[in-house]
C-alpha positions as a printed NumPy array, in Angstrom:
array([[133.497,  91.398, 108.973],
       [132.393,  92.911, 106.478],
       [128.938,  92.648, 105.093],
       [127.579,  93.999, 102.038],
       [124.211,  93.908,  99.907],
       [122.578,  95.283,  96.957],
       [118.765,  96.547,  97.161],
       [116.804,  95.453,  93.866],
       [114.053,  97.611,  92.126],
       [111.187,  95.965,  90.367],
       [112.551,  96.194,  87.026],
       [115.328,  93.902,  88.738],
       [118.362,  96.798,  87.832],
       [119.972,  98.057,  91.739],
       [117.707, 101.033,  92.72 ],
       [119.513, 104.233,  92.044],
       [119.037, 107.349,  94.332],
       [116.854, 106.138,  97.234],
       [117.263, 108.068, 100.379],
       [116.957, 104.762, 102.016],
       [118.898, 103.557, 105.708],
       [120.097,  99.619, 105.937],
       [119.806,  98.335, 109.422],
       [120.928,  95.584, 111.069],
       [119.588,  94.568, 115.235],
       [120.219,  91.613, 117.487],
       [118.746,  88.168, 116.412],
       [116.581,  86.206, 119.002],
       [113.924,  83.601, 118.943],
       [112.19 ,  85.198, 121.564],
       [108.923,  86.633, 121.591],
       [109.573,  90.261, 121.897],
       [112.889,  89.547, 119.329],
       [110.886,  93.553, 118.113],
       [112.553,  94.983, 120.446],
       [116.13 ,  94.236, 119.971],
       [119.113,  96.06 , 119.497],
       [120.127,  97.856, 116.453],
       [124.255,  97.066, 115.82 ],
       [124.516,  99.104, 111.896],
       [122.982, 101.419, 110.612],
       [124.183, 102.784, 107.234],
       [122.849, 105.153, 104.729],
       [122.108, 103.159, 100.938],
       [124.604, 104.47 ,  98.21 ],
       [123.284, 105.661,  94.922],
       [123.965, 103.148,  92.983],
       [121.483, 101.497,  95.496],
       [124.609,  99.129,  97.705],
       [125.246,  99.333, 101.029],
       [127.774,  97.531, 103.296],
       [127.95 ,  97.958, 107.555],
       [131.517,  96.253, 109.888],
       [130.406,  93.114, 112.055],
       [131.122,  90.332, 114.436],
       [130.35 ,  86.608, 113.84 ],
       [126.927,  86.221, 115.072],
       [123.565,  86.146, 113.485],
       [121.316,  89.354, 112.236],
       [118.125,  90.941, 111.704],
       [118.719,  93.102, 108.308],
       [116.023,  95.45 , 107.076],
       [115.376,  98.736, 105.229],
       [114.186, 102.237, 106.204],
       [112.456, 103.999, 104.095],
       [111.717, 107.578, 103.767],
       [108.012, 108.196, 104.399],
       [106.612, 108.625, 100.753],
       [108.35 , 106.499,  99.253],
       [107.134, 104.995,  96.135],
       [108.488, 101.389,  97.201],
       [106.822,  99.391,  99.794],
       [108.837,  97.895, 103.016],
       [110.773,  94.574, 102.175],
       [110.5  ,  91.567, 105.763],
       [113.578,  91.361, 107.757],
       [116.115,  88.564, 106.578],
       [118.044,  86.45 , 108.719],
       [121.604,  86.201, 107.926],
       [124.727,  84.419, 109.566],
       [127.765,  85.875, 109.346],
       [130.886,  84.124, 109.918],
       [134.973,  84.352, 109.842],
       [137.834,  82.268, 108.383],
       [140.732,  84.026, 109.044],
       [140.146,  87.233, 107.317],
       [137.041,  85.944, 104.575],
       [133.725,  87.194, 105.685],
       [131.711,  84.156, 104.868],
       [127.986,  85.144, 104.725],
       [124.852,  82.749, 105.314],
       [120.712,  83.32 , 104.403],
       [118.634,  81.636, 106.918],
       [118.328,  78.342, 105.242],
       [122.327,  77.974, 106.082],
       [122.873,  78.653, 102.234],
       [126.679,  80.435, 101.991],
       [126.   ,  83.488,  99.962],
       [128.122,  86.042,  98.378],
       [125.763,  89.054,  99.789],
       [123.076,  90.805, 101.769],
       [119.657,  91.588,  99.277],
       [116.603,  93.206,  98.505],
       [113.976,  93.487,  96.094],
       [111.939,  96.153,  96.15 ],
       [107.952,  96.576,  94.788],
       [105.972,  99.531,  93.74 ],
       [103.466, 100.723,  95.627],
       [100.812,  99.966,  93.409],
       [ 97.097, 100.163,  95.509],
       [ 95.433, 103.014,  95.152],
       [ 92.916, 104.767,  98.751],
       [ 91.069, 107.728,  97.403],
       [ 87.892, 109.659,  98.276],
       [ 85.957, 112.45 ,  99.044],
       [ 85.241, 114.384, 102.372],
       [ 81.584, 114.717, 102.84 ],
       [ 78.858, 116.833, 105.039],
       [ 75.341, 115.627, 105.106],
       [ 76.369, 113.194, 102.096],
       [ 77.866, 116.185,  99.794],
       [ 81.59 , 116.69 ,  98.295],
       [ 82.94 , 119.826, 100.037],
       [ 85.201, 122.448,  99.359],
       [ 87.686, 125.321, 100.812],
       [ 89.499, 122.54 , 103.324],
       [ 92.776, 123.255, 103.66 ],
       [ 95.004, 119.949, 104.981],
       [ 96.063, 116.776, 105.07 ],
       [ 95.084, 112.581, 104.764],
       [ 97.973, 110.287, 106.85 ],
       [ 97.994, 106.89 , 106.234],
       [ 99.728, 104.262, 108.806],
       [100.349, 100.436, 108.428],
       [ 98.519,  98.324, 110.961],
       [100.089,  95.245, 109.885],
       [103.964,  96.127, 108.518],
       [106.461,  99.124, 107.769],
       [104.841, 102.421, 106.307],
       [103.48 , 105.791, 106.698],
       [102.258, 108.313, 103.676],
       [100.714, 111.331, 103.308],
       [ 98.625, 113.466, 100.92 ],
       [ 97.158, 116.975, 100.257],
       [ 93.225, 117.623, 100.616],
       [ 92.51 , 118.53 ,  96.995],
       [ 90.524, 122.176,  96.251],
       [ 87.241, 119.875,  95.676],
       [ 87.216, 118.134,  99.24 ],
       [ 89.365, 115.074,  97.313],
       [ 92.694, 113.09 ,  98.271],
       [ 94.308, 110.066,  96.989],
       [ 97.09 , 107.778,  98.665],
       [ 99.369, 105.191,  96.786],
       [100.285, 102.621,  99.182],
       [101.681,  99.161,  99.342],
       [ 99.182,  96.451,  99.869],
       [ 97.972,  95.652, 103.443],
       [ 95.673,  97.059, 106.674],
       [ 96.084, 100.795, 106.453],
       [ 95.127, 103.153, 109.381],
       [ 93.504, 106.846, 107.605],
       [ 93.488, 109.851, 109.436],
       [ 93.626, 113.333, 108.659],
       [ 94.165, 116.859, 109.518],
       [ 91.979, 120.109, 108.468],
       [ 94.071, 122.838, 108.873],
       [ 91.521, 125.408, 107.887],
       [ 88.045, 125.785, 106.452],
       [ 87.723, 129.307, 103.402],
       [ 83.475, 128.626, 104.728],
       [ 84.694, 128.415, 108.348],
       [ 81.387, 125.622, 108.427],
       [ 83.093, 124.792, 113.14 ],
       [ 84.688, 121.515, 111.275],
       [ 86.493, 119.697, 113.634],
       [ 90.04 , 119.497, 112.376],
       [ 90.732, 115.57 , 113.248],
       [ 88.296, 112.968, 113.189],
       [ 86.444, 110.638, 115.826],
       [ 89.062, 107.865, 115.812],
       [ 90.869, 106.354, 112.492],
       [ 89.467, 104.758, 109.529],
       [ 90.882, 101.147, 108.891],
       [ 90.628, 100.294, 105.113],
       [ 92.843,  96.734, 103.346],
       [ 94.745,  98.114, 100.015],
       [ 94.603,  95.399,  97.586],
       [ 97.296,  95.043,  95.471],
       [ 96.955,  97.281,  91.773],
       [ 93.031,  98.196,  92.643],
       [ 91.777, 101.   ,  94.014],
       [ 89.97 , 101.286,  96.602],
       [ 87.259, 104.246,  97.594],
       [ 86.83 , 105.558, 101.087],
       [ 85.154, 108.272, 101.872],
       [ 85.337, 110.611, 104.897],
       [ 82.027, 111.844, 106.97 ],
       [ 81.687, 114.724, 108.455],
       [ 80.252, 116.75 , 110.733],
       [ 79.656, 120.806, 112.078],
       [ 80.898, 121.354, 115.424],
       [ 77.667, 122.147, 116.284],
       [ 76.736, 121.401, 120.281],
       [ 77.688, 123.511, 122.578],
       [ 79.173, 122.938, 126.744],
       [ 78.799, 125.705, 128.98 ],
       [ 79.795, 125.569, 133.148],
       [ 80.547, 127.314, 136.03 ],
       [ 83.77 , 126.969, 137.596],
       [ 82.956, 127.063, 141.419],
       [ 85.14 , 127.402, 145.094],
       [ 84.372, 123.788, 146.504],
       [ 83.72 , 125.543, 150.699],
       [ 81.209, 128.374, 149.627],
       [ 80.593, 126.839, 146.132],
       [ 80.169, 130.936, 144.234],
       [ 81.317, 131.488, 141.042],
       [ 85.089, 132.188, 140.812],
       [ 85.146, 135.338, 139.216],
       [ 88.554, 137.863, 138.744],
       [ 91.13 , 135.186, 138.069],
       [ 92.687, 133.427, 134.988],
       [ 91.718, 130.133, 134.982]])
């Protein structure tokens, strides 16, 4: 059998030159269906079309989007494949016969932006990135930390865990490169949300000695 389909953009026309992959995995009604085996994966053509071979059965079909895509992840769809001689019969989740599989992509238009602050004041001189990982669906995005200490992410609607990595600080303020834990922010459709990162300098210190267990004397002249 052969399953064919098209991925449409927000305008209703097939998307073009989207570096995405379409996959099909085993369909299961069990609670652990998130771990079923991927049986086919094919790149989306430059004209937004795809096709993959299959045998008769039920499949969950979805799309792997590239990091930084301006489109949100569409939900997986259930398709049934039947064979009538050499003819492939494709049915949707409701059992209706359809000509092809299809997906409609929505443009990301939820914005989360903010500022890196130290003692309540915006700081400059940082180089690094902010990362966003979707916690109630699929998606991953990143943005650079701008020279003025701000960042901006354009995301799909949903809950996102925000993290960052500070690669360098031109003023050497001993700012830890990672936050103590990610910050979860809700992105709302067609809305801009502000979430600042409050930084702290590493001003405390921990000191100690490494001792021999038997004598309790300090270990010296040794590489530890």
